[in-house]
Structures are given as structure tokens and as C-alpha cells.
Amino acid sequence: MLRHIKKLRLKSRMAKNKQQHLPRLTDEESAQTPLSSSLLHNEEALRTIYANCWDVVFRSFWIAQKERALLIYIEGLSHAEEINQNVLAPLMEATDLQITTIDDLTDKTISVAGTSKVHTYTDIVEHISLGEPVLMMNGHKAGLALGLENWEKRSIEEPEAEHVVRGPRDGFVEALQVNTASLRHRLKSPRLKMEALKVGDYTKTDVVLTFIEEIADKNLLEEARNRIKRIKIDSILESGDIEELIEDHPFSPFPQVLDTERTDVATSYLLEGHVVIIVDGSPSVLIAPTTFYSMMQSAEDYYQRFLIGTAVRWLRYIFLFIALLLPSLYVAILTYHHEMVPTQLMISIAAAREPIPFPALVEAFVMEIIFEVLREAGLRLPKQIGPAVSIVGGLIIGEAAVQAGIVSAPMVIVVALTGISSFAIPRYSAGIAIRMLRFPLLILAGGLGLLGVILGIIAIIVHLCALRSFGVPYLTPIAPMEFRDIKDVLIRAPKWKLTTRPRLSGKANTYRASPHQQPGPHRGRDSS
């Protein structure tokens, strides 16, 4: 009996090894498999492909009561009512229909706007997966894909992570066609080009590389195209998967590809010579190349008056330094540099810290971790209770920690100011990077004081100088210095001064507006 079991196990292992070593057809090889002229043979092959797929409909019928045909579609992805009215009913009720080629169906009977011929099983599977029914006839080696896709789409609404007071309220959604149409609606020019690529062995995700011809640099286009084409993976479910596979420095905490859900933001970057990568199934599009200063810009900067936009932009830079350095400076000064604090303030802080059993470094770490936990809990909980839990939890935990003598009141104030300042960073991905860098800076501050903070700042600056985004320096136009582009970095210059595109992304077509358009009461009058 034991010998028999061993033989069965050996045969099972040999069968598995044999199955693993069977030759597997690549996509290129399977794409060369043509359809048969026998409808029965084609139907058997497709039923084998779609075995155990209950939602795939095989509808057999007769055309004009003399030609056998087969219609295949996925229930829920195709428009069933349109199929009945514009395909099945006209073909089945036809009385005098002469069919020489399958194109005769669209010329004489089928009233569907978008049709295309398919010649291989791979083509059929791709069109059916997109929601396009495929019609095949006996005696013909080609099928007909009908543009009758119909699946549920989320309505266009304002992105929740990129609110503005003044500006457009529309954003991208998960449907690729809706997103490309939104860009076409804003850029009504045939120079807006969209190259379709497919990524993912199983998902076959559509990825669209979008750019404006004669503005985007050709080397940038070729680099973006090559990075997407070299991706070999089984699935792409979100644009973040593409971002992680095409960035220059994967171990950097800073994002090297900008993501946005706003159509106006994507349009403005296209007009500056950037490329936009749209991924089917994701409302976030990717913009490359990007810089550190792009992370500090908001769409509303360009919809308000330029003086207000400049002031708000400077406030963001101040909040950036507060979010990054305030806890570290507090720990360093309180631990090593008491002489830098006014005497009365130092006495007040010392009195508040007298019952605290932990050093300032441990106190700061505890409060920072608690704050991050509250923030994450507020994001993951349902919208109705998330903000309430985070606010009430912060108040209760902060007050209870102070009353229990675990943390001091000044530390609660420092951590609260740091958290509020981090919310002022427009880009969520950049905000996460700043939040994560606070912890190593805290360790340096606790061990070396202000010297450790300075060393940490130098390390961050050196790292930023070494970063590239699709070959573009991350700190451009400050490092390297480009005086022409500074007018849209540290300040928000008025529209009539933004006459040129950024040099490193829009150098193929430099000028975007005519000069000498400064408005005023003396403008536009006749010289006479």
C-alpha cells in the first residue's frame, strides 16, 4: 500500500514538471493564430477560452434565415438594448440580403457607428474584454467588433484631495475614454497626441501617453515611451503601479512623478511641454517630468491675483520648514541649547516639563506617532465619523496625556503646529515625504543638537540635488539656475509676464504668449 502511494506521488510530480515545461505561446505567437472559416470551429475555440465564464454570452442566430452567425459579448460590459435593436433585429428580420464579405453587414444592415474587423482570437478577446461585442459568420475568416460597450462610470466631480475656492470643479474619473475626452474638451487642437499602450499580461491595462506635438521635447517622449514599454508585469491596477516602475530613484522618499486628478492641472502641464500618462481604471494621471517646486504649487495660485498667489506660495514654504524642522529644533534647543531661549520662556517650559519622566526626544517621538496614528485613522474611517474621531481623539488624548504627566503642554503645541503646517503642502505625496523625514531629524537633534539638525538639512539638500525626474534636475530652475524660469517658482508672476515655457520641458517651443501685454488705462489707445 505504501509503495502504491509513493508511485502515485511520483507520477503526480512528473505530471506537474511536464506541465511546467510545456511550451507557452507568447502574445506575439498567439496573435498570429487566424480565425477559421468554420464558425463551429471558432465557437469551440472561444468556448474553450471562456470556459467557466458564466457572464460571457454566446448568441447563435440566422442572418436572413440562411447564414448562420454568432454574437459574443460580456453581460454588463455591452449595451444589451443596442445589440437587440441595431444588430440582432435587423439581421434576423432581413429578407433580401446578399453578403459577400463581412463588411457588407455594416454597409447595408448594422447601424453601429464604431466597427472594426478582427482576424485572430487575440483580437476577439481584447475587444470582448473592452465590452465590444464580436460578430462572426460561417464561411468568413474575419469577425466584426461592434462599438457597443456600456459599463457603469462614476460621474465627473471635483477631486476631494485638490479642492479650490476659485477654479474648475471637474476632475478625472476611472474611465479612460472620459478622461481623454476631458483633455480634448480643454485642448481643442489636433496637435494634442495620444499614444495607446497596453501593460500587464492579465489586466491588459490601457495606458495613454499624452503630449502636445511641437511643444513636448522628442527626447522626453522617447524616454517616457521606452520606460512604459519595458514594463513586464502581470497586472496594472492603478497609476501608482506605473509611477513606481518608471521613476528615476525608487529609494527616494520624494515623488519624482507628479499625480493629479484635476483636468486643468494636467492641461497646464501639457502646455508647458510635459507628458501626461493616463491609466485606465485610475482617476489620477501622472505628469513627467516634475520638480520639487511643482509639489508646492496649487491650481488656485493661477486663478487668484498674482500678488495673493505669491503671498500664499511663500506661506507654503514657511509651513514646509515648520512641518520639517519644528519638532527637531524644539528637541535640540531644549536638550543642548538652553541659552537660545528667553529666560522667562525657559522657566515656563521647565515648569511644564518638571513632572515629565521622559527626555524631550522620547516625548516628541511619542506625540508624533500618536498624531500620525490619529491622522491615518481619520483617513481610513468612514467620512461621517472620520473627522470627528480624529478631532475628538486628538483633544482627549492630548489633554489626558498632559494631565497624566506623560507629555508636556509645550510639546503638544509643537506637534499640533507641525501637523497643521504639513496640511498646507498641496501635494499629498510630498507631504508624506516631509512627515517621514521628521523622524530621522528628531534622532539627529536628540543626539547632536543643532549640529545634527544642520547635518540632516545638508543631507536632504544634497539628496534633492542628486535627484532627477526623467533626466530633469529635481531642483531646477534654482539648481541649476535658470533666471528665466524663476518667475514661476518663488513667486507667481502675472500672466502677462509668463511669456515663455520652462526651458527643460518646453524648449521645443519656447514662447507661449506675446510680450508687452501688461494691462493698464494707457494700453490699447491709438498713438494719435
Coordinates of C-alpha atoms in Angstrom, one line a residue, residues 180-438:
T180 CA -9.2 61.6 -22.7
A181 CA -12.4 63.4 -23.8
S182 CA -11.9 65.8 -20.9
L183 CA -8.5 66.7 -22.2
R184 CA -9.8 67.1 -25.7
H185 CA -12.5 69.4 -24.4
R186 CA -9.9 71.7 -23.0
L187 CA -7.3 71.4 -25.7
K188 CA -9.2 71.7 -29.0
S189 CA -6.2 71.2 -31.2
P190 CA -5.1 68.2 -33.4
R191 CA -1.6 68.7 -32.0
L192 CA -2.7 67.0 -28.8
K193 CA -1.5 63.5 -29.4
M194 CA -2.4 60.3 -27.5
E195 CA -0.4 57.1 -27.9
A196 CA -2.1 54.0 -26.6
L197 CA 0.0 51.3 -25.0
K198 CA -1.0 48.1 -23.2
V199 CA 0.7 47.0 -19.9
G200 CA 0.0 43.9 -17.9
D201 CA -0.1 40.3 -19.1
Y202 CA -3.5 39.6 -17.4
T203 CA -5.1 43.0 -17.0
K204 CA -4.1 44.4 -20.4
T205 CA -4.4 47.8 -19.0
D206 CA -4.7 50.7 -21.5
V207 CA -2.0 53.3 -20.8
V208 CA -2.2 56.5 -22.9
L209 CA 0.8 58.7 -23.3
T210 CA -0.4 62.2 -23.9
F211 CA 1.6 65.2 -25.2
I212 CA 1.3 68.3 -27.4
E213 CA 3.2 67.9 -30.6
E214 CA 5.8 70.7 -31.3
I215 CA 5.9 71.6 -27.6
A216 CA 7.0 68.4 -25.8
D217 CA 10.7 67.5 -26.3
K218 CA 11.2 64.5 -28.5
N219 CA 13.9 63.0 -26.2
L220 CA 11.4 63.2 -23.3
L221 CA 8.7 61.5 -25.4
E222 CA 11.1 58.7 -26.4
E223 CA 12.2 58.2 -22.8
A224 CA 8.7 58.1 -21.4
R225 CA 7.6 55.7 -24.2
N226 CA 10.6 53.3 -23.6
R227 CA 10.0 53.3 -19.8
I228 CA 6.4 52.2 -20.2
K229 CA 7.2 49.7 -22.9
R230 CA 9.9 47.9 -20.9
I231 CA 7.4 47.2 -18.0
K232 CA 6.9 43.4 -17.9
I233 CA 4.3 42.6 -15.2
D234 CA 1.1 40.6 -14.8
S235 CA -1.2 43.4 -13.7
I236 CA -1.5 47.2 -13.5
L237 CA -4.4 48.2 -11.3
E238 CA -3.6 51.9 -10.6
S239 CA -1.4 54.7 -11.9
G240 CA 0.7 54.3 -8.8
D241 CA 1.9 50.9 -10.2
I242 CA 3.2 52.7 -13.3
E243 CA 4.7 55.5 -11.2
E244 CA 6.7 53.0 -9.2
L245 CA 8.0 51.3 -12.3
I246 CA 9.2 54.4 -14.3
E247 CA 10.7 56.7 -11.7
D248 CA 14.4 57.5 -11.7
H249 CA 15.2 57.0 -8.0
P250 CA 13.0 54.3 -6.4
F251 CA 14.6 54.6 -2.9
S252 CA 14.0 58.3 -2.5
P253 CA 11.1 59.4 -0.3
F254 CA 10.3 62.3 -2.7
P255 CA 8.0 61.7 -5.6
Q256 CA 9.6 62.1 -9.0
V257 CA 6.3 61.9 -10.9
L258 CA 3.5 64.3 -10.2
D259 CA 0.0 62.9 -9.9
T260 CA -3.2 64.9 -10.1
E261 CA -7.0 64.3 -10.5
R262 CA -7.6 67.8 -11.9
T263 CA -8.0 68.2 -15.7
D264 CA -7.0 71.8 -15.6
V265 CA -3.7 70.9 -13.9
A266 CA -2.9 68.2 -16.5
T267 CA -3.8 70.7 -19.3
S268 CA -1.5 73.4 -17.9
Y269 CA 1.4 71.0 -17.7
L270 CA 0.8 69.7 -21.2
L271 CA 1.1 73.3 -22.4
E272 CA 4.4 73.6 -20.7
G273 CA 5.9 70.6 -22.6
H274 CA 5.3 67.9 -20.0
V275 CA 3.9 64.5 -20.8
V276 CA 0.8 63.1 -19.1
I277 CA 0.3 59.4 -18.6
I278 CA -3.4 58.3 -18.3
V279 CA -4.0 54.8 -16.9
D280 CA -7.4 53.1 -17.4
G281 CA -9.1 52.5 -14.1
S282 CA -7.4 55.3 -12.2
P283 CA -8.6 58.8 -11.7
S284 CA -5.0 60.0 -11.0
V285 CA -2.9 60.9 -14.1
L286 CA 0.9 61.1 -14.0
I287 CA 2.8 64.1 -15.1
A288 CA 6.5 64.0 -16.0
P289 CA 9.0 65.4 -15.6
T290 CA 8.3 67.2 -12.3
T291 CA 10.3 69.3 -9.9
F292 CA 10.3 69.9 -6.1
Y293 CA 8.7 73.3 -6.6
S294 CA 5.8 71.7 -8.5
M295 CA 4.9 69.9 -5.3
M296 CA 4.4 73.3 -3.6
Q297 CA 2.1 74.8 -6.3
S298 CA -1.7 74.7 -6.3
A299 CA -4.0 75.2 -9.2
E300 CA -5.6 78.1 -7.4
D301 CA -2.4 80.1 -7.4
Y302 CA -3.1 80.9 -11.1
Y303 CA -6.8 81.7 -10.6
Q304 CA -6.3 84.4 -7.9
R305 CA -4.5 87.7 -8.3
F306 CA -0.8 87.2 -8.7
L307 CA 0.1 89.1 -5.5
I308 CA -2.2 86.9 -3.5
G309 CA -0.8 83.8 -5.2
T310 CA 2.8 84.9 -4.4
A311 CA 2.0 85.5 -0.7
V312 CA 0.2 82.2 -0.3
R313 CA 3.1 80.4 -2.0
W314 CA 5.6 82.0 0.4
L315 CA 3.4 80.9 3.3
R316 CA 3.6 77.3 2.0
Y317 CA 7.4 77.4 2.0
I318 CA 7.3 78.7 5.6
F319 CA 4.9 75.9 6.6
L320 CA 7.2 73.4 4.8
F321 CA 10.1 74.4 7.1
I322 CA 7.9 74.3 10.2
A323 CA 6.5 70.9 9.3
L324 CA 10.0 69.5 8.7
L325 CA 12.1 71.2 11.4
L326 CA 9.9 72.5 14.3
P327 CA 10.0 69.3 16.5
S328 CA 13.7 68.8 15.8
L329 CA 14.6 72.4 16.7
Y330 CA 12.5 72.2 19.9
V331 CA 14.2 69.0 21.0
A332 CA 17.7 70.3 20.1
I333 CA 17.3 73.6 21.8
L334 CA 15.6 72.1 24.9
T335 CA 18.2 69.4 25.3
Y336 CA 21.5 71.2 24.4
H337 CA 21.0 74.9 23.8
H338 CA 19.0 76.4 26.7
E339 CA 20.8 79.8 26.2
M340 CA 18.9 80.3 22.9
V341 CA 15.5 80.5 24.7
P342 CA 14.5 83.7 26.6
T343 CA 14.7 83.2 30.4
Q344 CA 11.0 83.6 31.2
L345 CA 10.0 81.2 28.4
M346 CA 12.6 78.7 29.5
I347 CA 11.3 78.9 33.1
S348 CA 7.8 78.3 31.8
I349 CA 8.8 75.3 29.7
A350 CA 10.9 73.9 32.5
A351 CA 7.9 74.1 34.9
A352 CA 5.7 72.3 32.4
R353 CA 8.3 69.6 31.9
E354 CA 9.1 69.1 35.6
P355 CA 6.6 66.1 36.1
I356 CA 7.5 64.5 32.7
P357 CA 9.7 61.4 33.3
F358 CA 10.9 61.1 29.7
P359 CA 13.5 63.2 27.8
A360 CA 12.3 65.6 25.1
L361 CA 13.3 63.2 22.3
V362 CA 11.1 60.3 23.6
E363 CA 8.3 62.8 24.3
A364 CA 8.5 64.1 20.8
F365 CA 8.5 60.6 19.3
V366 CA 5.5 59.5 21.3
M367 CA 3.5 62.6 20.3
E368 CA 4.5 62.4 16.6
I369 CA 3.5 58.7 16.4
I370 CA 0.2 59.4 18.2
F371 CA -0.5 62.2 15.8
E372 CA 0.3 60.1 12.7
V373 CA -2.0 57.3 14.1
L374 CA -4.9 59.8 14.5
R375 CA -4.4 61.2 11.1
E376 CA -4.3 57.7 9.5
A377 CA -7.4 56.6 11.4
G378 CA -9.3 59.7 10.3
L379 CA -8.4 58.9 6.7
R380 CA -9.5 55.2 6.9
L381 CA -12.7 55.6 8.8
P382 CA -16.0 56.4 7.0
K383 CA -16.4 60.1 6.1
Q384 CA -19.2 60.6 8.6
I385 CA -17.1 59.7 11.6
G386 CA -13.5 60.0 10.5
P387 CA -13.0 63.8 11.1
A388 CA -14.9 63.5 14.4
V389 CA -12.8 60.6 15.7
S390 CA -9.5 62.3 14.7
I391 CA -10.5 65.7 16.3
V392 CA -12.1 64.3 19.5
G393 CA -9.3 61.7 19.8
G394 CA -6.7 64.4 19.5
L395 CA -8.3 66.6 22.1
I396 CA -8.9 63.8 24.6
I397 CA -5.6 62.1 24.2
G398 CA -3.7 65.4 24.3
E399 CA -5.5 66.6 27.4
A400 CA -5.2 63.3 29.1
A401 CA -1.5 62.9 28.3
V402 CA -0.8 66.3 29.8
Q403 CA -2.9 65.7 32.9
A404 CA -1.2 62.3 33.4
G405 CA 2.3 63.8 33.2
I406 CA 3.3 61.8 30.1
V407 CA 3.9 64.8 27.8
S408 CA 4.2 68.5 28.4
A409 CA 1.8 71.1 27.1
P410 CA 4.6 72.9 25.1
M411 CA 5.2 69.6 23.3
V412 CA 1.5 69.2 22.4
I413 CA 1.6 72.7 21.0
V414 CA 4.7 72.0 18.9
V415 CA 3.3 68.8 17.5
A416 CA -0.1 70.4 16.7
L417 CA 1.6 73.3 14.9
T418 CA 3.8 70.8 13.0
G419 CA 0.7 68.7 11.9
I420 CA -1.3 71.8 10.8
S421 CA 1.7 73.1 8.8
S422 CA 2.0 69.7 7.0
F423 CA -1.6 70.1 5.8
A424 CA -0.6 73.2 4.0
I425 CA 1.5 71.2 1.5
P426 CA -0.7 70.9 -1.6
R427 CA 0.6 67.5 -2.8
Y428 CA -0.2 64.6 -0.5
S429 CA 2.8 62.5 -1.7
A430 CA 5.2 65.4 -0.9
G431 CA 3.5 65.8 2.5
I432 CA 4.1 62.2 3.3
A433 CA 7.8 62.6 2.4
I434 CA 8.2 65.6 4.8
R435 CA 6.3 63.7 7.6
M436 CA 8.6 60.7 7.3
L437 CA 11.8 62.8 7.3
R438 CA 10.8 64.4 10.6

